[in-house]
XYZ file of C-alpha atoms in Angstrom:
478
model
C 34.603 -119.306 -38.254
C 31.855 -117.298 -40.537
C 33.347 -115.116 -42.936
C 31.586 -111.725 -40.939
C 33.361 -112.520 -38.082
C 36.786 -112.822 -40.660
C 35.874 -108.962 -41.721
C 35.318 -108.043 -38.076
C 39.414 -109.746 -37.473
C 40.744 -108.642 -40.634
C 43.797 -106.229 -40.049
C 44.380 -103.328 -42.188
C 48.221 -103.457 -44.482
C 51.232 -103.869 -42.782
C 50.079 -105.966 -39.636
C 50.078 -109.857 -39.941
C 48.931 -109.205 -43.412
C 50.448 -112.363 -44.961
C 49.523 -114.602 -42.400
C 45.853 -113.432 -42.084
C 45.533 -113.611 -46.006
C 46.530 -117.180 -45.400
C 43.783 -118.337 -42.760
C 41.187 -116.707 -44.472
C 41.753 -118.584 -47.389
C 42.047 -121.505 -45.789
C 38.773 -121.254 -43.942
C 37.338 -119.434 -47.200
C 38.350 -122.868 -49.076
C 36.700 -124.882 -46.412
C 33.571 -122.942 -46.348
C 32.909 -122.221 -50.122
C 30.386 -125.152 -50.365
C 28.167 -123.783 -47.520
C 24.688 -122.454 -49.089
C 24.585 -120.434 -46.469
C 27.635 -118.545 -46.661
C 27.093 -118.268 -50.398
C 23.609 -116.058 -50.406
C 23.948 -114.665 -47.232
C 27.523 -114.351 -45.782
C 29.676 -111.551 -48.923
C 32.715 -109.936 -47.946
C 34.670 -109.866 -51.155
C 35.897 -107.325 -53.396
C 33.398 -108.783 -55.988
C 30.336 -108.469 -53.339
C 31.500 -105.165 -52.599
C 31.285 -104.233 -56.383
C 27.809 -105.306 -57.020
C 26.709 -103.437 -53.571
C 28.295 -100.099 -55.041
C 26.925 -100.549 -58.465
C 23.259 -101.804 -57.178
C 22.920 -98.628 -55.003
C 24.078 -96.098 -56.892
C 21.301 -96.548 -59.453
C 17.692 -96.946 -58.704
C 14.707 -95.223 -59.354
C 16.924 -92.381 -60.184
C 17.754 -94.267 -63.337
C 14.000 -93.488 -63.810
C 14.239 -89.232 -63.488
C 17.628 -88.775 -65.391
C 15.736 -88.655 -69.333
C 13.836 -85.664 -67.117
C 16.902 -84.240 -66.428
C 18.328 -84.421 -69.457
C 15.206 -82.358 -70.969
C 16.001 -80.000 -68.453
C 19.661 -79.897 -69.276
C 19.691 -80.643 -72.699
C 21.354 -83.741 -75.080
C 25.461 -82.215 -74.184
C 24.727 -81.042 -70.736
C 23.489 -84.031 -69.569
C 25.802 -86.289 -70.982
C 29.075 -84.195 -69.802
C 27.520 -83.893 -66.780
C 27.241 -87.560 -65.940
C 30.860 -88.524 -67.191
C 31.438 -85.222 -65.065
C 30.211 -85.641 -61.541
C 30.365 -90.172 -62.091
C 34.609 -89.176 -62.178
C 34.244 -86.588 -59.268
C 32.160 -89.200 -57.330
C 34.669 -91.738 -57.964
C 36.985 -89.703 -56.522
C 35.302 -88.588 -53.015
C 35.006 -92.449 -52.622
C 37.894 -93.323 -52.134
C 38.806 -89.937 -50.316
C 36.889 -91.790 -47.784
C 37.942 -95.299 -48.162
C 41.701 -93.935 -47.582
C 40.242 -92.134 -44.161
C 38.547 -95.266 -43.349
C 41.987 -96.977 -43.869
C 43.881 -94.339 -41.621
C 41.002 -94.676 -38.629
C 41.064 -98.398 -38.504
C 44.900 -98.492 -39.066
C 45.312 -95.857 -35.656
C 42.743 -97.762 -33.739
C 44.227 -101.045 -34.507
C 47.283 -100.220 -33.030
C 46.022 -99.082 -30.131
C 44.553 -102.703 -29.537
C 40.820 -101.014 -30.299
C 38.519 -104.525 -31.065
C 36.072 -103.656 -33.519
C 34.466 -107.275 -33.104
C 30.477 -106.726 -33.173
C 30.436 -103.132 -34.121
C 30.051 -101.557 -37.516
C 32.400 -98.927 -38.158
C 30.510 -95.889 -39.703
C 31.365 -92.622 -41.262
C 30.684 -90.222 -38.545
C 33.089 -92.463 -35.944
C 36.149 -92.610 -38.642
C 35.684 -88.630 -38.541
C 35.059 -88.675 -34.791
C 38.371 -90.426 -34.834
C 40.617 -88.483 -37.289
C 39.058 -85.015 -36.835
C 37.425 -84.635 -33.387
C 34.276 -84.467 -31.960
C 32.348 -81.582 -33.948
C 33.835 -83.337 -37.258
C 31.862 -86.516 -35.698
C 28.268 -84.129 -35.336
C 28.319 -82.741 -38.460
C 29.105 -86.029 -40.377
C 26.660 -87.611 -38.457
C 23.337 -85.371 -38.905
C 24.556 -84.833 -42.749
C 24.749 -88.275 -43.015
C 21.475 -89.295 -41.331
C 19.468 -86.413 -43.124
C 20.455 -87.722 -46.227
C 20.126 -91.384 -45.734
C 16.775 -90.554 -44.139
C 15.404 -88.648 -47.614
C 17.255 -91.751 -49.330
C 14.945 -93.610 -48.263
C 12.040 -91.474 -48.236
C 12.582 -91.243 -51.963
C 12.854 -94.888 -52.702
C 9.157 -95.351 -51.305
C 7.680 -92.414 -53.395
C 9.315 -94.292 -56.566
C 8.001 -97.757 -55.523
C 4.488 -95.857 -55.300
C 5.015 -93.962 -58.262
C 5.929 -97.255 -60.572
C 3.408 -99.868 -59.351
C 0.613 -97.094 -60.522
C 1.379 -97.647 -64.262
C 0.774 -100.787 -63.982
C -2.286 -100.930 -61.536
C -4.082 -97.286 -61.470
C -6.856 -98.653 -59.214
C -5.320 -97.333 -56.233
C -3.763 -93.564 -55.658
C -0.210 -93.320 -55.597
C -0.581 -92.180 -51.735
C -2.568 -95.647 -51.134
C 0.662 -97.072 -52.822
C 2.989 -95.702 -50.463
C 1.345 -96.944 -47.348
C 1.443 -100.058 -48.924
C 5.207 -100.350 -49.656
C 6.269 -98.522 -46.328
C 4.898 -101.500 -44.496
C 6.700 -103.967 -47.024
C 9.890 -102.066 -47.001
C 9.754 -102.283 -43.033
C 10.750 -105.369 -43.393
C 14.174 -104.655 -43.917
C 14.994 -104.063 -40.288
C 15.548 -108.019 -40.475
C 18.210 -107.967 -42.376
C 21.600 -107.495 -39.710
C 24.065 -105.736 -41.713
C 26.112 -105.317 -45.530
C 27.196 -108.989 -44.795
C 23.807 -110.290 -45.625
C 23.200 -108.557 -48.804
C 25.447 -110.899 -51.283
C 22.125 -112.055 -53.450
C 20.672 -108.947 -53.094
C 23.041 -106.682 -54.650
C 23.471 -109.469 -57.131
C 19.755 -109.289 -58.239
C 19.685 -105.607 -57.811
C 21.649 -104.885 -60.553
C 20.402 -107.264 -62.993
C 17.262 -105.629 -62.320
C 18.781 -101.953 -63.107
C 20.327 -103.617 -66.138
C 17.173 -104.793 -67.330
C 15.019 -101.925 -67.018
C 17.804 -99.609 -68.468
C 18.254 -101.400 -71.658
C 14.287 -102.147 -71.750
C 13.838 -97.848 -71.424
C 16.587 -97.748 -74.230
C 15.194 -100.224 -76.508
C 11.803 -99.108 -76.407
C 12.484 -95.379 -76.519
C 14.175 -96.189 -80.532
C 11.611 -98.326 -81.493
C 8.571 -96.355 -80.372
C 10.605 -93.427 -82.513
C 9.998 -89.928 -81.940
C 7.256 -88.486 -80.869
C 5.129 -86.216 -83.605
C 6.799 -82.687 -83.390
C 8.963 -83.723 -80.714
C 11.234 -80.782 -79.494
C 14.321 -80.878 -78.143
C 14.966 -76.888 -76.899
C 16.588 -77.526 -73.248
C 18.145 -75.891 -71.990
C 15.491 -72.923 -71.631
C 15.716 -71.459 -67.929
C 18.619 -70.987 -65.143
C 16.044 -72.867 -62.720
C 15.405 -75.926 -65.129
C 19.145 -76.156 -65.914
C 21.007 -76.552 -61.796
C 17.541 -78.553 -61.061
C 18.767 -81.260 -63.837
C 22.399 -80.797 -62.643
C 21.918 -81.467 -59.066
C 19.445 -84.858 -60.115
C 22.772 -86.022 -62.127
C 25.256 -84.436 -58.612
C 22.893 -86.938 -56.593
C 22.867 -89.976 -59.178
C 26.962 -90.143 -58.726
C 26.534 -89.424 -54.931
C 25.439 -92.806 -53.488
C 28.041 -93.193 -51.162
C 26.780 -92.450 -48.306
C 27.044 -96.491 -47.317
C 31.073 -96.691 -48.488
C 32.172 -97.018 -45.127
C 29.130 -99.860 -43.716
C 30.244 -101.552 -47.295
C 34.226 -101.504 -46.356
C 33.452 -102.768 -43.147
C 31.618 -105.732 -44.564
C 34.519 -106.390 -46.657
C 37.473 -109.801 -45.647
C 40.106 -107.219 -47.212
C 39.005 -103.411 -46.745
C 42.040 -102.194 -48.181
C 40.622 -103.927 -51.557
C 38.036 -101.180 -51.856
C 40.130 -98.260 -53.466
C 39.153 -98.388 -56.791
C 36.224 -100.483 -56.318
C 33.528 -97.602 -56.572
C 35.104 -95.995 -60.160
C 34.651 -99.653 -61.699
C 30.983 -99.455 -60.564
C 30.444 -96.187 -61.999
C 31.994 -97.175 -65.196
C 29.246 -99.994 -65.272
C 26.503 -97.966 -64.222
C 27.534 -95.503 -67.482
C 26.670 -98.178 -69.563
C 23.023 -97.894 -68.298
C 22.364 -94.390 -67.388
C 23.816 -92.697 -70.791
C 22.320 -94.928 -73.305
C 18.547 -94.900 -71.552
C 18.666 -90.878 -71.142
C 19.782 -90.350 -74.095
C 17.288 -93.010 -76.005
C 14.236 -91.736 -73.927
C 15.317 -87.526 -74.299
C 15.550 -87.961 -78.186
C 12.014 -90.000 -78.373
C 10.351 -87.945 -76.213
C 11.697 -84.280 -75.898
C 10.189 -81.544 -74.261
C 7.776 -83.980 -73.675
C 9.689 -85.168 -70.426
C 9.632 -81.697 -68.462
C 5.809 -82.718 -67.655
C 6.809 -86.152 -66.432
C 9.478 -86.996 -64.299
C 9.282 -90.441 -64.667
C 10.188 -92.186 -67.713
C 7.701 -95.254 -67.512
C 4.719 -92.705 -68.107
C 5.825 -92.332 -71.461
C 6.536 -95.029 -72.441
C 4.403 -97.308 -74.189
C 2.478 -100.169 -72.181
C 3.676 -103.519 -72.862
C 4.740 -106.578 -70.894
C 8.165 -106.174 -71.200
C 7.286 -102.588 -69.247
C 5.552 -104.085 -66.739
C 8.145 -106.262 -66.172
C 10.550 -102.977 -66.225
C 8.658 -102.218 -63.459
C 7.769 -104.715 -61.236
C 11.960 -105.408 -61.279
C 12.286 -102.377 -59.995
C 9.961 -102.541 -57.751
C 11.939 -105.233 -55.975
C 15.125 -103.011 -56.200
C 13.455 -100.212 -54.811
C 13.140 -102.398 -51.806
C 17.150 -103.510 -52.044
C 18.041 -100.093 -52.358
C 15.864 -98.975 -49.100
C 17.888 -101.336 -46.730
C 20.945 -99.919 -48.087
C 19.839 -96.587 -46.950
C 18.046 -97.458 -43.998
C 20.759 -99.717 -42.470
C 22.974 -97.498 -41.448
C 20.421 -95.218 -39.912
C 19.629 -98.679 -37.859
C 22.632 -99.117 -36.730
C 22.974 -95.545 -35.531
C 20.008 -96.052 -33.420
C 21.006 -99.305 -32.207
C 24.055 -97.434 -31.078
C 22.086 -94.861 -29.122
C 19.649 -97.072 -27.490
C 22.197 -99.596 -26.577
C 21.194 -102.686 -28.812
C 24.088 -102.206 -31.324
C 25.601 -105.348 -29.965
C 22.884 -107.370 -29.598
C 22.941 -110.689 -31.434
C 19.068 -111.561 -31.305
C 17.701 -110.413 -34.928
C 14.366 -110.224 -33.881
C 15.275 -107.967 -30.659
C 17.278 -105.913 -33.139
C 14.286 -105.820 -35.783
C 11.907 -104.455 -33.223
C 14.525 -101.649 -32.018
C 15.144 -100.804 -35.143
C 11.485 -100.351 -36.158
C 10.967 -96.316 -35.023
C 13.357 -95.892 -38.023
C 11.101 -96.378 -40.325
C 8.426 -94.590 -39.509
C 9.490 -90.987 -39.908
C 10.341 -91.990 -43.413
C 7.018 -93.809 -44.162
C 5.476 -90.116 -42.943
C 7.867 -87.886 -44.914
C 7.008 -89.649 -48.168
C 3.337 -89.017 -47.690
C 3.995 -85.917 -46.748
C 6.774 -84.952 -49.911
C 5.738 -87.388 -52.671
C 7.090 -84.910 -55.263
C 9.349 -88.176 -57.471
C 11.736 -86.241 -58.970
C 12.250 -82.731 -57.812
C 12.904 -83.847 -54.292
C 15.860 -86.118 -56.184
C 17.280 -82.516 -56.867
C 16.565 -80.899 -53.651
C 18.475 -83.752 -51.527
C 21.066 -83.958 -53.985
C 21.711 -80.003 -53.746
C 21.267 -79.825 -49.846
C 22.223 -83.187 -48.436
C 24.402 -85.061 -50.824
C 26.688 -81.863 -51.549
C 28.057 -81.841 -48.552
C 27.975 -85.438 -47.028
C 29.384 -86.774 -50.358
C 31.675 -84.375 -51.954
C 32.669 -81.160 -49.656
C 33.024 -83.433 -46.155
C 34.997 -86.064 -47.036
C 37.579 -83.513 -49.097
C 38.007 -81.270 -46.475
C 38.886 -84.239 -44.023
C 41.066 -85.758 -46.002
C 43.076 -82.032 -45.820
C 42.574 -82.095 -42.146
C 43.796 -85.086 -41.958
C 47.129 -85.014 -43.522
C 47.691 -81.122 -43.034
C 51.152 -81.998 -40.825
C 53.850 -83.131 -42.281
C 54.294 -86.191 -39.553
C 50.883 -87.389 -40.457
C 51.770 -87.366 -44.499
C 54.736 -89.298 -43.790
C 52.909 -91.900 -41.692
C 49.846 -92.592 -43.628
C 48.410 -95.445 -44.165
C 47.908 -95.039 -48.077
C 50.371 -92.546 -50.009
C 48.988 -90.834 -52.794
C 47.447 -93.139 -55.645
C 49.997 -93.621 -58.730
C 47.885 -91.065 -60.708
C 48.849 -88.239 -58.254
C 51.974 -88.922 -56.762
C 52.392 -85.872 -54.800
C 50.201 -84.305 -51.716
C 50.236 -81.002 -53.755
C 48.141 -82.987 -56.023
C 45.856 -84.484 -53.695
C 45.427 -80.785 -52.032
C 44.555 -79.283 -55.604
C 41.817 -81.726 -56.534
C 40.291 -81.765 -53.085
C 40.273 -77.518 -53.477
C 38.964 -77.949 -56.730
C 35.659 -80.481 -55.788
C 35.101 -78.706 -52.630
C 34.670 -75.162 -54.508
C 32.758 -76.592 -57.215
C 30.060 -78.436 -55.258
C 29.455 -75.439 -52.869
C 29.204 -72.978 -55.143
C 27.522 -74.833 -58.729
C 26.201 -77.750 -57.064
C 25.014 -76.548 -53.307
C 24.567 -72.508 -54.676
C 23.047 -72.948 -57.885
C 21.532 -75.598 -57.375
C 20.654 -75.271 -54.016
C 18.371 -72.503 -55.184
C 17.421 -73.834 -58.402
C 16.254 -77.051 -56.483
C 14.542 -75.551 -53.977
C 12.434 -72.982 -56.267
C 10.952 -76.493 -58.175
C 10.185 -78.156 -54.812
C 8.002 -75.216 -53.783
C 6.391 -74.707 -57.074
C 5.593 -78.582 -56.689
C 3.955 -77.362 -53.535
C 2.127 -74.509 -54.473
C 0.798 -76.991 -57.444
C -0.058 -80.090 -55.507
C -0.029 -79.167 -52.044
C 1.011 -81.379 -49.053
C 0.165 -84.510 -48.621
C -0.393 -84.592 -52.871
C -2.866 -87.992 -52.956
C -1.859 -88.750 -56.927
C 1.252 -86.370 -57.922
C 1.364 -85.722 -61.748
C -1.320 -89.026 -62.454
C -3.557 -88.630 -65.052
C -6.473 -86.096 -65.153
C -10.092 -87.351 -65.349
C -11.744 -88.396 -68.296
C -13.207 -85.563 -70.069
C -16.720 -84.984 -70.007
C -18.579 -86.534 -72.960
C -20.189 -84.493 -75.253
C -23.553 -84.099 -76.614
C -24.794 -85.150 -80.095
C -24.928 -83.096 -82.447
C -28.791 -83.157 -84.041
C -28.652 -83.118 -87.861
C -30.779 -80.824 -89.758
C-alpha cells in the first residue's frame, strides 16, 4: 500500500493508534528502498517540516531589508521575533481544530479516502455553515494574491540578470511555466521539492548577508527609519505576512502518516527560517540604508556577481515551489466544485485545474507592484485568514464546558488551563484587527495607490532602471 493512501487511513489518537503505528511501519520498512516513494511519496513529520519552512519564506525574504528601512534596525527585528511567535501560535490553533474535525468525523465512520481535507470544511464542520463561507473566500483570496505575488517576484528577479526583456514580458513568461504545476496531485508529491526549496532560501539568504558586509556601507548611507506613520504599518504588515504562510497547514496535515505529529512542527520552522530572515535584513539595512525605501527588492542593490546570479536563478526555481503550494489548494477547491476532486487521471485533473491559473497570470500583469502588494495582502487577507479566524474558532469551538472536557487535545503543557488559551486567543485577535488589519490596513493601502498613481496599471517595468541619459555636447576650447 503507498504511503498517501496510509495518510488517507491514518486515525487520529485514541483509536487503533498502536496497532496502526505498527502496520505503517511495517509497510514503511518494506517500502523505504522504493525511488519512487522516496522523491515523490512524503508524509512524515520531517517532510512536513521542510514544507512549512520552504513556504513560509520566498521572495518575501527578498522585500524584508525594505521593510526594515521602513521600520527601522529595532522595529524590524522585534517585529519578526514578534509576529514569527504569534504565527507559531495560530498554527497550531488550527492543527488542534483540524485534530477535533477529523477526530468527530472519524467516529462517525466519515471515510476521508480520496479527499483532501481543507480549512474551510474543518470550520464547516466545527462551526457551521457561514464559518465554512467566510473561511473559504478568505482563504481563496489570499491564496489567489499568494500566488499572484510569487509570479511578479519571478519577473522581478530574472530582470537583474537578463534586462533585455520588460519585467511584464517576464511575467507572461513564468505564468505559462508556473502553469505547470497543476500536474502535480497534492502535498504528497512535494517531498524533493520542499527539500530543494529551502536549500535554495538558505542559499540566497546567507549570499544577501554575506555580500551586504563585504560590499560595506554605502557612501553617506543613512539609517533614519522610522520617518512616517504610513512607512512604519506598511513595513509591519510585510513582516505580519512573512510569519503568515499558513494558509496550506491543513492540505500539509492531511498529507501527513501521523497528523497529530504536526503541533509544534510550524514553531521549529520558524525558528529556522529566523536564522535567514534576521541576519540578511539586518546585513542588507545597515549596507544600504535609506537607500532601500527606493527599491523593494534587495538584489537591485546588490552588487552583480555570479554568486548573485546564482542567488537568483535559485530562487527563481523556488518561486515556482512556492506557487504550487499556493495554488494547490485553490485546485483542489475547484476540483471540488466541478466534480473532479476524486478523479484519479492526473492529466484529466491538470486540465480542470487549468482556469485556476489564469486569473492569477492576469492579476499580476495587472498589480505588478513587488513589494507593496506583500503589505496590502498581508494587512487585508492574511490578518484575518491567519491570525483572527482560526482564534476565534478555536473559542467557538470549546466555548461549552462538554466540548472542553471532550477534546481531542487539552491545552499544551505551556498553558495548562482554558483561561489561558482564551487570554492569548483575545490577545492575537485584538492585536491583528486593530495594529495589523487597522493600521496597517490603511497604511498598506495608501502605498498601493501611490504605486498606482506612479506607475499606473498594467506598469510594463515597475521601479527598472531609467534610460540612459542623454549625452552631452563637447565643450569647444578657446
Amino acid at each position: 500500500m503507498l504511503p498517501q493512501k496510509q495518510a488517507e487511513e491514518a486515525i487520529v489518537p485514541n483509536v487503533n493508534e498502536t496497532e496502526h503505528e505498527g502496520k505503517e511501519e511495517d509497510k514503511e520498512s518494506q517500502s523505504i528502498f522504493s525511488v519512487k516513494n522516496i522523491l515523490w511519496h512524503g508524509g512524515s513529520a520531517w517532510d512536513a517540516w521542510f514544507s512549512c519552512a520552504s513556504n513560509q519564506v520566498a521572495q518575501v525574504l527578498l522585500t524584508l531589508p525594505y521593510s526594515f528601512s521602513q521600520l527601522g534596525m529595532l522595529s524590524g527585528i522585534l517585529f519578526q521575533i514578534f509576529y514569527g511567535i504569534m504565527g507559531s501560535w495560530t498554527a497550531y490553533i488550527i492543527s488542534v481544530l483540524y485534530i477535533e474535525y477529523r477526530s468527530r468525523k472519524e467516529k462517525e465512520n466519515v471515510s476521508f479516502k480520496n479527499h483532501v481535507i481543507q480549512w474551510f470544511e474543518v470550520l464547516d464542520g466545527l462551526l457551521g455553515p457561514y464559518w465554512k463561507a467566510i473561511g473559504l473566500a478568505f482563504n481563496c483570496t489570499f491564496l489567489l494574491f499568494g500566488s499572484v505575488i510569487q509570479l511578479i517576484a519571478c519577473a522581478s528577479n530574472i530582470y537583474y540578470i537578463n534586462d533585455h526583456l520588460d519585467k511584464r514580458t517576464w511575467t507572461y513568461i513564468f505564468g505559462a511555466c508556473c502553469a505547470t504545476t497543476v500536474f502535480i496531485p497534492s502535498f504528497h508529491n512535494y517531498r524533493l521539492w520542499s527539500f530543494l526549496g529551502l536549500g535554495m532560501t538558505t542559499y540566497t539568504a546567507w549570499y544577501m548577508a554575506i555580500a551586504a558586509l563585504v560590499h560595506g556601507q554605502v557612501e553617506g548611507v543613512q539609517h533614519s527609519g522610522p520617518k512616517k506613520l504610513v512607512l512604519y504599518f506598511t513595513g509591519a504588515t510585510n513582516i505580519l505576512y512573512t510569519f503568515g504562510g499558513h494558509a496550506v497547514t491543513v492540505e500539509i496535515m492531511h498529507a501527513m502518516w501521523k497528523p497529530q505529529k504536526f503541533k509544534y512542527i510550524y514553531l521549529m520552522a520558524t525558528l529556522y527560517v529566523f536564522t535567514l530572515t534576521l541576519p540578511s535584513a539586518t546585513a542588507v539595512y545597515w549596507a544600504f540604508g535609506d537607500e532601500l525605501l527606493n527599491h523593494s527588492n534587495a538584489f537591485s542593490l546588490l552588487p552583480k556577481s555570479r554568486f548573485r546570479d546564482a542567488a537568483v536563478i535559485l530562487m527563481l526555481i523556488h518561486q515556482f515551489i512556492t506557487f504550487g503550494f499556493a495554488c494547490t489548494p485553490l485546485y483542489f477547491v475547484w476540483e471540488k466544485v466541478i466534480g473532479m476532486h476524486d478523479t484519479k487521471s492526473i492529466c484529466l485533473r491538470a486540465i480542470a485545474r487549468l482556469p485556476v491559473v489564469i486569473p492569477i497570470w492576469f492579476l499580476a500583469i495587472i498589480f505588478p507592484f513587488f513589494g507593496p502588494i506583500n503589505s496590502a495582502v498581508g494587512a487585508l487577507l492574511v490578518s484575518f485568514t491567519v491570525y483572527i479566524i482560526p482564534a476565534m474558532a478555536h473559542m467557538l469551538t470549546y466555548r461549552k464546558a462538554s466540548a472542553r472536557q471532550n477534546a481531542a487535545e487539552k491545552p499544551p503543557f505551556f498553558i495548562p488551563s482554558w483561561v489561558g488559551m482564551y487570554a492569548l486567543n483575545t490577545f492575537v485577535v485584538a492585536w491583528v484587527l486593530v495594529v495589523g488589519f487597522g493600521f496597517g490596513g490603511w497604511a498598506s493601502m495608501t502605498n498601493f495607490v501611490r504605486q498606482v498613481d506612479t506607475f499606473g496599471l498594467f506598469a510594463k517595468c515597475y521601479q527598472c532602471k531609467g534610460p540612459p541619459l542623454p549625452a552631452m555636447a563637447p565643450i569647444a576650447h578657446h
